[in-house]
PDB file of C-alpha atoms in Angstrom:
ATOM      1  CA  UNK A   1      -4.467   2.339 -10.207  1.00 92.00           C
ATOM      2  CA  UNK A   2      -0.694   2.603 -11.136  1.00 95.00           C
ATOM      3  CA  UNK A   3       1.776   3.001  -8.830  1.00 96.00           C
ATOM      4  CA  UNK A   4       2.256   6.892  -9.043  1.00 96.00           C
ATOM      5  CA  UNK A   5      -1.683   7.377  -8.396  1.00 96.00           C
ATOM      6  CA  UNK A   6      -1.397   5.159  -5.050  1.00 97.00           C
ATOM      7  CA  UNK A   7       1.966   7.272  -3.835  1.00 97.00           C
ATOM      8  CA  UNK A   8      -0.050  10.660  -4.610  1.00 97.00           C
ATOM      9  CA  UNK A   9      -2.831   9.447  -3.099  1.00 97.00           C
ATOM     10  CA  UNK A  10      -1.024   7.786   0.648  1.00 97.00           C
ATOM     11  CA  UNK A  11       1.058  11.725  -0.134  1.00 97.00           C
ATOM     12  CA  UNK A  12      -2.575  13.428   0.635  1.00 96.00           C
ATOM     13  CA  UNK A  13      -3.654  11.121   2.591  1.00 95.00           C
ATOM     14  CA  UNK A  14      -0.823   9.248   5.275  1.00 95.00           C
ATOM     15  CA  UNK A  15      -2.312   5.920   6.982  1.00 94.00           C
ATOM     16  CA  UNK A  16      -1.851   5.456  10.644  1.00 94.00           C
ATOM     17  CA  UNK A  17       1.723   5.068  12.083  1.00 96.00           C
ATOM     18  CA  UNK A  18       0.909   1.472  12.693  1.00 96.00           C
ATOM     19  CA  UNK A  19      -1.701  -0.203  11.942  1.00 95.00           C
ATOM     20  CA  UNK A  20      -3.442  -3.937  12.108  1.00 94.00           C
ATOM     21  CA  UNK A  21      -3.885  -4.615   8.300  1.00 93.00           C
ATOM     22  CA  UNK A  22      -4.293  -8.266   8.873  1.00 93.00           C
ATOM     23  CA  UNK A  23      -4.954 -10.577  11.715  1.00 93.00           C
ATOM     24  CA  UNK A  24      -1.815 -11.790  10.776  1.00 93.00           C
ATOM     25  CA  UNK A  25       0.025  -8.482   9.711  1.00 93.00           C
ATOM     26  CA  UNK A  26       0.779  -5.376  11.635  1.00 95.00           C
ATOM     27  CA  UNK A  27       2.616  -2.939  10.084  1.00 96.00           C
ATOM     28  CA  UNK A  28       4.514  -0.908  12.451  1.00 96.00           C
ATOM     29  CA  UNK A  29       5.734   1.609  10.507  1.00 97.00           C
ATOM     30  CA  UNK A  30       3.645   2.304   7.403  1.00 97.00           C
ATOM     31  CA  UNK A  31       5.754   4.828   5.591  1.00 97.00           C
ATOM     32  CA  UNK A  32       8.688   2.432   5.741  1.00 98.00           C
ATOM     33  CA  UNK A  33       6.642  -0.420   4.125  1.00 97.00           C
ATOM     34  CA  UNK A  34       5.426   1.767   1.588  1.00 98.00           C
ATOM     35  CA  UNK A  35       8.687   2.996   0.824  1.00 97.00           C
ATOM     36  CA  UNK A  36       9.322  -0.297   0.554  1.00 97.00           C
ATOM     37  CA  UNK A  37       6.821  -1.365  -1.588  1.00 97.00           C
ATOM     38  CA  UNK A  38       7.320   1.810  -3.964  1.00 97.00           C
ATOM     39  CA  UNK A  39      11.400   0.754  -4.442  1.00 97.00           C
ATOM     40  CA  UNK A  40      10.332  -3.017  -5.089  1.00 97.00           C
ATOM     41  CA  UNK A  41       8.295  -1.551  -7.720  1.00 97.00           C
ATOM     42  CA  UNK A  42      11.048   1.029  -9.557  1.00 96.00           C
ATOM     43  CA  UNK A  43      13.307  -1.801  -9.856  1.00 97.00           C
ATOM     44  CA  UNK A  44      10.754  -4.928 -11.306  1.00 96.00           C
ATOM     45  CA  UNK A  45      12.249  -5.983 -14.137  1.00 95.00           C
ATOM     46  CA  UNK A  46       8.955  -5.957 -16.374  1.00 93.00           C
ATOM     47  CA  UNK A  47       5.110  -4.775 -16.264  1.00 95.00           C
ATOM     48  CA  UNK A  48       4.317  -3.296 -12.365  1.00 95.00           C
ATOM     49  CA  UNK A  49       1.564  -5.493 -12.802  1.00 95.00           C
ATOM     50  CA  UNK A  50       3.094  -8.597 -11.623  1.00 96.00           C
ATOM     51  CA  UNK A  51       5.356  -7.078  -9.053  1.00 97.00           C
ATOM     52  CA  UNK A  52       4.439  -8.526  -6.024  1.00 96.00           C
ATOM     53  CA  UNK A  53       4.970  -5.565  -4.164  1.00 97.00           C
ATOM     54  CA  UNK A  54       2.412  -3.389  -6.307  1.00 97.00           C
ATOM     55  CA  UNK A  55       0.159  -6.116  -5.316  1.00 97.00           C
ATOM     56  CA  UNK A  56       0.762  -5.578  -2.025  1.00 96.00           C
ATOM     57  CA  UNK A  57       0.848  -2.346  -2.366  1.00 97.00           C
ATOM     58  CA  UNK A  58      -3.040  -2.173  -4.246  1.00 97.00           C
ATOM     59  CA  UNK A  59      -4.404  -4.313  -1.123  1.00 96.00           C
ATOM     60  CA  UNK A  60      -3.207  -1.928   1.147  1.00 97.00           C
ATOM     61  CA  UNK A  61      -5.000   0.699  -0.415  1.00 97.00           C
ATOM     62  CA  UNK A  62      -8.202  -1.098  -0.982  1.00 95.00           C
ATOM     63  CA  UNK A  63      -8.121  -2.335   2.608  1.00 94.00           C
ATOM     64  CA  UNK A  64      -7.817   1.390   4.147  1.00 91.00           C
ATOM     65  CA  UNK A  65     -10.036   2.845   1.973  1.00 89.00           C
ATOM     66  CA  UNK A  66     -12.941  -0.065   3.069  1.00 85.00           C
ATOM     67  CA  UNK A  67     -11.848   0.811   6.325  1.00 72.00           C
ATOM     68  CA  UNK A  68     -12.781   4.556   6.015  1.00 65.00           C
ATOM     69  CA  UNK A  69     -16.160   4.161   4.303  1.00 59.00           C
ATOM     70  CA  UNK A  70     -16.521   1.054   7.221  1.00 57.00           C
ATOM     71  CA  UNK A  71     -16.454   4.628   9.857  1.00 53.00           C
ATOM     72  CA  UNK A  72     -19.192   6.484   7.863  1.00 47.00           C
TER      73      UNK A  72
END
């Protein structure tokens, strides 16, 4: 996914204020970190693809959208 489809898609679909992501990560506000993440990413000098941040970014998404089909 590139970094516009992951903003439209946590647009239609905003995570949880906070949130656990990690055992070793909370994220306490989750529309400032992907703010975050989404600036880190304009200003990369070079392909998203290596930005950390779009990395970050990508495991977020995969790790809330696990955690939906998890509820099914």
């Amino acid at each position: 996914m590139t970094p516009q489809e992951l903003k439209a898609y946590f647009d239609s679909n905003p995570p949880p204020f906070e949130i656990e992501w990690k055992p070793w990560a909370k994220i306490i506000n989750t529309k400032k970190f992907l703010e975050a993440c989404y600036t880190a990413i304009s200003v990369y000098k070079g392909n998203y693809q290596n930005c950390p941040d779009y990395w970050h970014l990508l495991e977020f998404y995969r790790d809330i959208i696990g955690s939906k089909s998890d509820n099914v």
